[in-house]
mmCIF file of C-alpha atoms in Angstrom:
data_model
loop_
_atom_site.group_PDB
_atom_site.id
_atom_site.type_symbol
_atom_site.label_atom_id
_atom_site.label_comp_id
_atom_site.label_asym_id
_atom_site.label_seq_id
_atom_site.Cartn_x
_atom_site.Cartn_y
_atom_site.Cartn_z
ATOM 1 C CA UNK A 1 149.086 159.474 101.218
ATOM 2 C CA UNK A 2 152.230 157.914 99.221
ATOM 3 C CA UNK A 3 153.952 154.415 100.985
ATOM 4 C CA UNK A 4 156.423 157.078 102.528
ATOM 5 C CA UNK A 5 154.023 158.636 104.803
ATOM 6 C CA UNK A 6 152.749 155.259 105.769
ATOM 7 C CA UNK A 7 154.361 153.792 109.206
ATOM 8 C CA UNK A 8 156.916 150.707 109.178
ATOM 9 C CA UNK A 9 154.100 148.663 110.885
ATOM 10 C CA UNK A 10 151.544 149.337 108.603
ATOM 11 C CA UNK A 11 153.640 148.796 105.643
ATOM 12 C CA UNK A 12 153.880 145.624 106.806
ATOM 13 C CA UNK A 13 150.402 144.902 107.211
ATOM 14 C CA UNK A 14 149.368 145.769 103.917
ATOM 15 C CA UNK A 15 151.951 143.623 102.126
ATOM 16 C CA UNK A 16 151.116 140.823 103.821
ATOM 17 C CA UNK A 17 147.288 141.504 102.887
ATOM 18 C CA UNK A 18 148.142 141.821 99.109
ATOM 19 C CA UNK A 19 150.432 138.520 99.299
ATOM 20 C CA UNK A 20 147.472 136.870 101.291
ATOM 21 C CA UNK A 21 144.764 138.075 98.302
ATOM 22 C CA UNK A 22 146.711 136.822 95.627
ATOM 23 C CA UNK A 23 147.776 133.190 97.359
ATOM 24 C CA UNK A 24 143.928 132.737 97.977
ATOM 25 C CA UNK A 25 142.276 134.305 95.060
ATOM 26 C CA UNK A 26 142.314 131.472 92.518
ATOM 27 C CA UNK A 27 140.876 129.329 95.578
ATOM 28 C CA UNK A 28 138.463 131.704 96.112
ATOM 29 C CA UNK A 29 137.294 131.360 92.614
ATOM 30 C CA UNK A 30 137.552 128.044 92.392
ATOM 31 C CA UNK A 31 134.773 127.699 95.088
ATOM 32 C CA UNK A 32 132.513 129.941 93.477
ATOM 33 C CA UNK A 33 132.767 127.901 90.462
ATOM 34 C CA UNK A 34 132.437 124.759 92.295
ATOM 35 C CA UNK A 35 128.996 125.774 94.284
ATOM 36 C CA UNK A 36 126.717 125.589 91.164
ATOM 37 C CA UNK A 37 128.122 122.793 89.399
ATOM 38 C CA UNK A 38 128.219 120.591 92.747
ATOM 39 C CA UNK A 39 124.633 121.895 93.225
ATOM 40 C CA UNK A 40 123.600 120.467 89.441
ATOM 41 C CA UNK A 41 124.993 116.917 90.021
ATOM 42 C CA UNK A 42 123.445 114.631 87.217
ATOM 43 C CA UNK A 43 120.764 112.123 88.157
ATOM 44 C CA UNK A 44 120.491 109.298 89.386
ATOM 45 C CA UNK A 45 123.455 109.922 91.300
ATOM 46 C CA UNK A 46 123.070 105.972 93.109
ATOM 47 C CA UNK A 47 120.665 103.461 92.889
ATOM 48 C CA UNK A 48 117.024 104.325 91.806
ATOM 49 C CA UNK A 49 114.750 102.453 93.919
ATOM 50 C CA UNK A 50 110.979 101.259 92.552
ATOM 51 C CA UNK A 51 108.727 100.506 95.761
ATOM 52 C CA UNK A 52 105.755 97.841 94.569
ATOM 53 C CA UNK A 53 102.613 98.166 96.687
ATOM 54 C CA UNK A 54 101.645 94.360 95.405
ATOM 55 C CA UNK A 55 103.289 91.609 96.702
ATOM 56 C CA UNK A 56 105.977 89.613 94.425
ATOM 57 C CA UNK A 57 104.747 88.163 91.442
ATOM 58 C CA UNK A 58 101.141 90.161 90.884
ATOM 59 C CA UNK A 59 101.152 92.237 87.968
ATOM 60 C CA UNK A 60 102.672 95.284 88.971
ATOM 61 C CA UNK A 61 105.587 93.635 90.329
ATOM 62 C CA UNK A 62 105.756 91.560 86.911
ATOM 63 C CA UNK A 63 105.587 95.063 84.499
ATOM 64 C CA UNK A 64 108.482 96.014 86.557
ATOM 65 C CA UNK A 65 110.875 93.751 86.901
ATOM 66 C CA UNK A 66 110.331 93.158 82.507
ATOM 67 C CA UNK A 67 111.461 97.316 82.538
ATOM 68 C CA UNK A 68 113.810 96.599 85.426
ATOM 69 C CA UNK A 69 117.605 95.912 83.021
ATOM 70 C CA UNK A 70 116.102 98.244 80.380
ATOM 71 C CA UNK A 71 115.737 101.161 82.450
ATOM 72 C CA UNK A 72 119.017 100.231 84.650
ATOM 73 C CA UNK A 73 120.703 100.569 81.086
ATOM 74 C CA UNK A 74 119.362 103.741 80.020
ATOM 75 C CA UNK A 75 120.161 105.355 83.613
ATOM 76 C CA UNK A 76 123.335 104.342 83.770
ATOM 77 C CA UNK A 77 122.657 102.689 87.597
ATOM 78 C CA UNK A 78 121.308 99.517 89.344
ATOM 79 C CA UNK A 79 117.149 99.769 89.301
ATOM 80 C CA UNK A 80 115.856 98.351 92.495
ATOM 81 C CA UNK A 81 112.587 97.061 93.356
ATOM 82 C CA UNK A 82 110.986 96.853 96.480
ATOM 83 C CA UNK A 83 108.071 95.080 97.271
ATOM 84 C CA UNK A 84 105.712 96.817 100.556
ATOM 85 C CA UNK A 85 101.926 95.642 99.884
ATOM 86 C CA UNK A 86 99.134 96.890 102.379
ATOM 87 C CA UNK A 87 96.217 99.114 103.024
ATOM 88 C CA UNK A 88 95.417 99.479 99.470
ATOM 89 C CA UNK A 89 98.442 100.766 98.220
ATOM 90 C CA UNK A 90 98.706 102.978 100.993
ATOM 91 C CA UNK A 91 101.794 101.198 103.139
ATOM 92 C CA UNK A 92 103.710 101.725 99.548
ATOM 93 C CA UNK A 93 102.830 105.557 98.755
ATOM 94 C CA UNK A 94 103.670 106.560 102.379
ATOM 95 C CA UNK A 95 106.870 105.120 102.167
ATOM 96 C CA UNK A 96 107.759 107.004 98.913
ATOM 97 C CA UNK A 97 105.847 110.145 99.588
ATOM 98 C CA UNK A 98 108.520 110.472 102.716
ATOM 99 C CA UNK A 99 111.355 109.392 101.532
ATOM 100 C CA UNK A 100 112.934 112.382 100.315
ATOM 101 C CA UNK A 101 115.822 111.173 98.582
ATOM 102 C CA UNK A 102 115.148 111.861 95.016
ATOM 103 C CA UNK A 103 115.365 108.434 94.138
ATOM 104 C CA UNK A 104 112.690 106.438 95.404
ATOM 105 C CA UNK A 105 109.503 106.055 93.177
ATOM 106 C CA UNK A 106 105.987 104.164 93.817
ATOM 107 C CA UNK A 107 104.742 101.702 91.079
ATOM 108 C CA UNK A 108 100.940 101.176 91.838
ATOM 109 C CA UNK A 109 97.115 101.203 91.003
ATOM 110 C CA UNK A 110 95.670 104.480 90.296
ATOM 111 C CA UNK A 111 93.275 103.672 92.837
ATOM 112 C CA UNK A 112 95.383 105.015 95.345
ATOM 113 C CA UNK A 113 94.600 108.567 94.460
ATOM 114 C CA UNK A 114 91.204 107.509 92.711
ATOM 115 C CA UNK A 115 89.254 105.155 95.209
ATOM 116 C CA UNK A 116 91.343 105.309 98.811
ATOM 117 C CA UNK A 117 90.582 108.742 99.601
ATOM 118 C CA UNK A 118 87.167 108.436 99.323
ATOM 119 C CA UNK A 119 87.539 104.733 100.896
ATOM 120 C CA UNK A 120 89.582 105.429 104.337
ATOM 121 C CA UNK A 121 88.645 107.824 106.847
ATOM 122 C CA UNK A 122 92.231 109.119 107.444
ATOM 123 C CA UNK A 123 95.595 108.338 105.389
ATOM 124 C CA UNK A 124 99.284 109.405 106.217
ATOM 125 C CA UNK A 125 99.785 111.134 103.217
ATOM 126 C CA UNK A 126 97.797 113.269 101.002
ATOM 127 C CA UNK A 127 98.015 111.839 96.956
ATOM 128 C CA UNK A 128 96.977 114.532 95.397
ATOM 129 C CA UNK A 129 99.269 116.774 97.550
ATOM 130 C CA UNK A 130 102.506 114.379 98.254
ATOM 131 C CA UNK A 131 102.575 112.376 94.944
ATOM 132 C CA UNK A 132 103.426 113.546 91.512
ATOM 133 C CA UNK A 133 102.579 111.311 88.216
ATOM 134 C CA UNK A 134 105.734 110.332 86.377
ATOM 135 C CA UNK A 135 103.904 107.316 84.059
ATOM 136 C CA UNK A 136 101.231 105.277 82.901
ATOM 137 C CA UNK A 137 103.030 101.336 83.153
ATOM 138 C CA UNK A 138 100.198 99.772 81.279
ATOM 139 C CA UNK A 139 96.248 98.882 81.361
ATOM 140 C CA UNK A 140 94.970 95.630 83.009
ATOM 141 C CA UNK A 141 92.145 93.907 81.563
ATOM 142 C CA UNK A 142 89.753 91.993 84.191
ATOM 143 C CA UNK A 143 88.068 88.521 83.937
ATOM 144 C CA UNK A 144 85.050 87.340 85.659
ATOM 145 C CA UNK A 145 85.911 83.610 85.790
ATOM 146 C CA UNK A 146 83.901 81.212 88.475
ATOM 147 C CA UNK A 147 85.078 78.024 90.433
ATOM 148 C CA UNK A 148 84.356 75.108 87.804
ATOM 149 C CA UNK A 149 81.965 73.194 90.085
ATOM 150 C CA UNK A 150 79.297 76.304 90.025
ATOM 151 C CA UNK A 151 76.317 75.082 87.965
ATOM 152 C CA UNK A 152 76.605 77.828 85.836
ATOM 153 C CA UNK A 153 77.366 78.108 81.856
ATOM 154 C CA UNK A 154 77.762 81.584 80.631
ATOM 155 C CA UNK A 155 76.940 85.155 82.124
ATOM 156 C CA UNK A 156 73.543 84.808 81.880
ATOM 157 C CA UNK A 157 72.580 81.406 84.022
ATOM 158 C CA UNK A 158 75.529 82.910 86.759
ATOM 159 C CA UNK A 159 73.033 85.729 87.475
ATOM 160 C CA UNK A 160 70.135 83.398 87.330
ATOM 161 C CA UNK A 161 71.533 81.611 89.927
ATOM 162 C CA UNK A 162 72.912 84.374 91.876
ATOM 163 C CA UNK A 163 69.928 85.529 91.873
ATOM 164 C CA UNK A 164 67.916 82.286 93.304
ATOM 165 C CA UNK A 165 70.668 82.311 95.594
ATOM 166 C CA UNK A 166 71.186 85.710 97.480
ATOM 167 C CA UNK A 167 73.348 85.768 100.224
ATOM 168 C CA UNK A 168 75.028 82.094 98.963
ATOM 169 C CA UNK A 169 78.157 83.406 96.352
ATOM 170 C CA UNK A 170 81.146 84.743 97.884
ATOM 171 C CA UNK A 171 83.972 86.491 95.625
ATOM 172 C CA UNK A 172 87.208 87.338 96.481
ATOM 173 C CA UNK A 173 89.769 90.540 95.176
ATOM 174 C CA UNK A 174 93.165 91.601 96.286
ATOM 175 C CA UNK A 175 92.056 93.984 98.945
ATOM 176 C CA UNK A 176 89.228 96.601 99.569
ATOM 177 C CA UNK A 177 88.890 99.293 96.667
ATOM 178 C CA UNK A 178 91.359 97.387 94.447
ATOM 179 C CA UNK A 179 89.640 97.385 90.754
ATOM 180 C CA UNK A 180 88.407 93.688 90.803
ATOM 181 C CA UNK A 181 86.590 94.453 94.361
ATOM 182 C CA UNK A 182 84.952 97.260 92.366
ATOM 183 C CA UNK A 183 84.197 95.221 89.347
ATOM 184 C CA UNK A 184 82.358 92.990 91.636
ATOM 185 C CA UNK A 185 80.473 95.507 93.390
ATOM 186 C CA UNK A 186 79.387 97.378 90.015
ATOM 187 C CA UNK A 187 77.911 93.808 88.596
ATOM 188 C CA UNK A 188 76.155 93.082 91.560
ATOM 189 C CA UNK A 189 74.709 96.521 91.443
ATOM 190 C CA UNK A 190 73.978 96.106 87.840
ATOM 191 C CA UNK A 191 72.578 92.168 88.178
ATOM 192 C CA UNK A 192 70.678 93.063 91.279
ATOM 193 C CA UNK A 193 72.123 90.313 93.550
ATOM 194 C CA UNK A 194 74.005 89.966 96.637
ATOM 195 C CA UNK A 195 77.409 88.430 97.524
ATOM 196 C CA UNK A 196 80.077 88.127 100.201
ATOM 197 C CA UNK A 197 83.552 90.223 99.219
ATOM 198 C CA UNK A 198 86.407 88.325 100.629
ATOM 199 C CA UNK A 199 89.246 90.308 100.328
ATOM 200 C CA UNK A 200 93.089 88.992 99.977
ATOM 201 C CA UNK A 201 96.161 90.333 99.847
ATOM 202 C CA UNK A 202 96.854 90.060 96.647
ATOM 203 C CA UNK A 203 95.191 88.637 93.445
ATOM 204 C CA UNK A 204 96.861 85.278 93.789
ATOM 205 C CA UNK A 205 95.906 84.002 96.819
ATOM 206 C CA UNK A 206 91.819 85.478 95.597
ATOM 207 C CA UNK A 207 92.870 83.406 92.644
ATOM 208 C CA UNK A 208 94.117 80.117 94.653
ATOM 209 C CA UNK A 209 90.566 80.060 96.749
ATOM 210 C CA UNK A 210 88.296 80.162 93.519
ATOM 211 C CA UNK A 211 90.660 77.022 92.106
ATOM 212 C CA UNK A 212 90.409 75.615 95.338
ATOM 213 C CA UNK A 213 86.436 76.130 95.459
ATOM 214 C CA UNK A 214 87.148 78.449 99.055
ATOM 215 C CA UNK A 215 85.070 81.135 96.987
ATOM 216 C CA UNK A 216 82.645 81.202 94.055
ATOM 217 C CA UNK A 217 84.139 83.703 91.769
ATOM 218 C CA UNK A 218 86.207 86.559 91.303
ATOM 219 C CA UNK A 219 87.301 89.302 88.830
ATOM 220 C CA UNK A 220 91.063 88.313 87.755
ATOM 221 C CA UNK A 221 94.185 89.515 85.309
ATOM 222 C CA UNK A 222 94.784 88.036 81.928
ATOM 223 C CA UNK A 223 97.531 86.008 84.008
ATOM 224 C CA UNK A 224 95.169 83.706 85.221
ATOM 225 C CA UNK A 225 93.489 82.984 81.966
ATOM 226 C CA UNK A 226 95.874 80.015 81.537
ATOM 227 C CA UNK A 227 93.764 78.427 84.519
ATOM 228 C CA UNK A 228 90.586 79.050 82.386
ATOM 229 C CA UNK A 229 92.064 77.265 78.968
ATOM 230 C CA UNK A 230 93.227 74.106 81.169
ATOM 231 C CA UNK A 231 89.230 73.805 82.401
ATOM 232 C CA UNK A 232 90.385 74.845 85.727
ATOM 233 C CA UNK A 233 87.881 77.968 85.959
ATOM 234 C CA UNK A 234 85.275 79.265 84.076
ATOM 235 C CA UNK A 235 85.323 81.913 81.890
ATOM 236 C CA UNK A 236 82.297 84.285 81.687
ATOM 237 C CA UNK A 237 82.897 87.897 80.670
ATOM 238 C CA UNK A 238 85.640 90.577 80.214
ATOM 239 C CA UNK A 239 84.874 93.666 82.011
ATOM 240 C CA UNK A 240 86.390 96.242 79.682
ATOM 241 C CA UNK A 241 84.532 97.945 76.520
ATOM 242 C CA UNK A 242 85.843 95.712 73.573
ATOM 243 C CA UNK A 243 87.143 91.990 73.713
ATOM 244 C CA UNK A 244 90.514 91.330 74.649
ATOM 245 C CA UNK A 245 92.811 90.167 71.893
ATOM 246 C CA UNK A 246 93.828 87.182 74.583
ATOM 247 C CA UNK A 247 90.668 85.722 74.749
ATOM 248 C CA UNK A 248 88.861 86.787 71.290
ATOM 249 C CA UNK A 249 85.834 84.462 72.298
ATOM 250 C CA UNK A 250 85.091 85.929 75.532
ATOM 251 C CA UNK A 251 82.121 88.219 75.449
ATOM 252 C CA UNK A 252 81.914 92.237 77.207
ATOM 253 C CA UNK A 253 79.645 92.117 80.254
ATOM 254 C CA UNK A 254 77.969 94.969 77.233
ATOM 255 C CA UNK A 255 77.591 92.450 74.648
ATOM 256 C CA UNK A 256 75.461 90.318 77.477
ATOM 257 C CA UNK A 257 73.518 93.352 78.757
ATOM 258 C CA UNK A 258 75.656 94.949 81.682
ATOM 259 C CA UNK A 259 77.272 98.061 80.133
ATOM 260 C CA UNK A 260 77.886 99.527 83.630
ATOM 261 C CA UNK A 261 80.458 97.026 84.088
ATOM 262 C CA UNK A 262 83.408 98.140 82.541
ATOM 263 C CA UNK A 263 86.369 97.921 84.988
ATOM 264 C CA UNK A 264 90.119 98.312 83.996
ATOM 265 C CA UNK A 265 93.126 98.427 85.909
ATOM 266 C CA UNK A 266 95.482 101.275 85.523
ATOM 267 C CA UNK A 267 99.110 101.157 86.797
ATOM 268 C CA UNK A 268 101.264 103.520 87.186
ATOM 269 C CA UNK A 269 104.705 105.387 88.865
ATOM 270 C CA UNK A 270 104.863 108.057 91.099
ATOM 271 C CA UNK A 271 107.191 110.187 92.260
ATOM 272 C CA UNK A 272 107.476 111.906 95.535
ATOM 273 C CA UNK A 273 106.042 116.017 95.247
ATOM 274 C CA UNK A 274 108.913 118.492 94.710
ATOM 275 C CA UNK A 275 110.569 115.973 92.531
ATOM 276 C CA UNK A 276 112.298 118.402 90.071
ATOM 277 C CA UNK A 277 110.474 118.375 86.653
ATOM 278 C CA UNK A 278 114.001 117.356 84.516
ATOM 279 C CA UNK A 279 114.025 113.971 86.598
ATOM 280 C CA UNK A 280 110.389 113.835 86.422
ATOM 281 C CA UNK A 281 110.656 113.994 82.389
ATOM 282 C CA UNK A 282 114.125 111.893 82.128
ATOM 283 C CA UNK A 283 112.386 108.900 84.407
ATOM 284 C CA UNK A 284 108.707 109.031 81.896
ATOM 285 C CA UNK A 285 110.998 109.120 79.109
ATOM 286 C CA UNK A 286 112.952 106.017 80.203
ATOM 287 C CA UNK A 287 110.205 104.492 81.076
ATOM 288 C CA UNK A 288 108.183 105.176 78.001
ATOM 289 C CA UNK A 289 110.978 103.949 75.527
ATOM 290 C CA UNK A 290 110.453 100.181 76.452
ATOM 291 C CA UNK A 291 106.996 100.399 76.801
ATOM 292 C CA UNK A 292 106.748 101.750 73.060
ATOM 293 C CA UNK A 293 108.798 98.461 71.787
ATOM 294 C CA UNK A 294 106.877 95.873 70.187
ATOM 295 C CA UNK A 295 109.022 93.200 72.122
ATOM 296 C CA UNK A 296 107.947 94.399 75.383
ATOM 297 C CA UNK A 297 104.040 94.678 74.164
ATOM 298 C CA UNK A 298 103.988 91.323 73.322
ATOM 299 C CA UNK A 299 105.746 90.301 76.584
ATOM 300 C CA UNK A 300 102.825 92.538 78.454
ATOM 301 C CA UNK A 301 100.465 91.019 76.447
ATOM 302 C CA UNK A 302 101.204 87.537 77.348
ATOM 303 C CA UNK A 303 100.396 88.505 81.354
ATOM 304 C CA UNK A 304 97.074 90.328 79.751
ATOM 305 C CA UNK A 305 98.744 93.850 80.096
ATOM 306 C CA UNK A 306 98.249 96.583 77.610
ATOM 307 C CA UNK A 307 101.416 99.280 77.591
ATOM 308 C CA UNK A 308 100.131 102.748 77.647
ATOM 309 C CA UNK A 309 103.516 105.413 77.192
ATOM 310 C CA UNK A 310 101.777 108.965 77.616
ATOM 311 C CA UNK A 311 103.215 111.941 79.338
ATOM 312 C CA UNK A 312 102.577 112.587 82.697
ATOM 313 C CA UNK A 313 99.738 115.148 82.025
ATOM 314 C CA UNK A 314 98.014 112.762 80.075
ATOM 315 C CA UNK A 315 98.586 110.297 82.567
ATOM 316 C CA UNK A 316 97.212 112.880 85.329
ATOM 317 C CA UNK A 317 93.824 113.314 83.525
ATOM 318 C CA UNK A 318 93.615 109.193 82.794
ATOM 319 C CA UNK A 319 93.070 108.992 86.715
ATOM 320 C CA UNK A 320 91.497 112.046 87.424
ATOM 321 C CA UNK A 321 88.209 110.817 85.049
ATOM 322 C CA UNK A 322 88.595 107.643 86.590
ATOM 323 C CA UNK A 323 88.446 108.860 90.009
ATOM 324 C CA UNK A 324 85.528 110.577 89.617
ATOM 325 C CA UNK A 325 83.595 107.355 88.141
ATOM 326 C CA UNK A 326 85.015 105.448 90.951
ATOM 327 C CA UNK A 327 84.431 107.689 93.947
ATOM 328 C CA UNK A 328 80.599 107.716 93.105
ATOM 329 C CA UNK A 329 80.820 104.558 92.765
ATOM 330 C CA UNK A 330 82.451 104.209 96.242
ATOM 331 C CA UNK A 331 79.759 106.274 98.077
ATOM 332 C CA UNK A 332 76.711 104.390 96.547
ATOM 333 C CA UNK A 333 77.967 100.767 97.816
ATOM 334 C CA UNK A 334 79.441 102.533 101.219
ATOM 335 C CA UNK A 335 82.520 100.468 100.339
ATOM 336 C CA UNK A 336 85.023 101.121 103.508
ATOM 337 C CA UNK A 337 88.493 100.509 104.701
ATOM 338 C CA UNK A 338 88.511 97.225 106.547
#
């Protein structure tokens, strides 16, 4: 049918729809080409926030704030950090596991996924299920070191005495299932004696008490080694396989006959599940760049910290070996959630 057989009205109507198409068309288009790219907005897109399950000023919370201006730098926005200690580094995972804004991440022990699920009869969240591993922050060498007025002089006469004294020694850790509570149960297993776990919240106040003579001993960070050089506590053994390059003269519990005690703390960021794997990458990589500078290895290695930059499948099977030496670990001493 030509435009001549087509009524006045309808002529009218059809113009107006052709005028109306071409107004709107490069609108139109325009929004189709907007949808994806607003979709694929670069991250961060604000403030990344780091959530600390120690309290300020332990280890974890140290390691970060060192990495805090590098990684703000290399991000291109502010790096927050949070500090929500608790149940075992469960207050802190719970928190990021639900946060669901693509920019909150956990910095914690590995114990959370390797020891508390064995340790607590119910948790909010699920590790292996609401927590993905971005990177491996650095290694943490433990101490045994006792309260100076202990008549004790090396390894050996401390389990003589513990020994001839069951039920006397009390030791204290920064919370049930943290790696120096477990360092203390797998030498008494090991030395065949019995003491009282005090636990803290947090290694320094555990610390404070053994200066203080509150407690007899406890397994510590290469932080408080500076108490041990001023006579303030002694030094016995290193709970990891080799000597630590920060005390050279400090003997393995293996050098003194106690092999099974080999005890080192791993920490670590997480990000929430369903992160997507390009921020997952972009965040290890950030992180791992500092970590890999001999600046910030000697600036670990003056608060007895070892960096470790792997990826996060390496980091993944670091804790997934570990977990199964700890969990068996956890069932033989029937070590529960207080």
């Amino acid at each position: 049918m030509t435009s001549a057989h087509i009524p006045y009205s309808g002529r009218r109507a059809l113009i107006r729809a052709l005028v109306g198409a071409l107004i709107h068309a490069p609108l139109l288009a325009a929004m189709a080409t907007a949808g994806p790219l607003a979709a694929a907005q670069p991250w961060p897109g604000k403030p990344v926030r780091f959530v600390v399950s120690f309290p300020p000023g332990g280890l974890a919370d140290v390691m970060m704030r060192l990495l805090q201006q590098p990684l703000a730098d290399a991000l291109g926005q502010p790096v927050l950090i949070e500090n929500r200690s608790g149940a075992s580094g469960n207050v802190a995972a719970d928190v990021v596991a639900k946060s669901g804004d693509g920019h909150s991440f956990l910095v914690t022990a590995s114990t959370v996924e390797s020891v508390n699920p064995y340790m607590f009869a119910s948790m909010p969240f699920d590790p292996g299920k609401d927590l993905a591993h971005v990177a491996l922050l650095a290694n943490s060498r433990l101490f045994l070191v006792a309260r100076p007025g202990l008549p004790v002089r090396d390894l050996k006469t401390f389990v003589e005495y513990a020994r001839a004294n069951p039920g006397k020694l009390s030791y204290g850790s920064p919370g049930t299932g943290s790696t120096p509570h477990l360092a203390g149960e797998m030498f008494k297993q090991a030395a065949g004696f019995f003491a009282t776990h005090v636990p803290y919240r947090g290694a320094q106040p555990a610390l404070q008490d053994v200066l203080a003579g509150q407690i007899d001993f406890a397994f510590v960070p290469g932080t408080a080694l500076i108490w041990a050089r001023n006579g303030k506590l002694r030094l016995l053994a290193v709970a990891s396989p080799s000597r630590a390059p920060e005390a050279p003269d400090t003997p393995t519990f293996a050098e003194q006959g106690f092999g099974e005690v080999q005890v080192d703390t791993l920490f670590g960021v997480y990000a929430p599940a369903g992160t997507p794997p390009e921020v997952v990458e972009r965040l290890n990589r950030e992180i791992n760049r500092p970590l890999a500078l001999p600046s910030t290895k000697a600036r670990f290695a003056e608060i007895g910290a070892e960096p470790m930059p792997m990826s996060p499948a390496a980091f993944k099977s670091a804790v997934q070996a570990e977990s199964v030496r700890f969990a068996a670990l956890v069932k033989a001493r029937q070590i529960k959630a207080e």
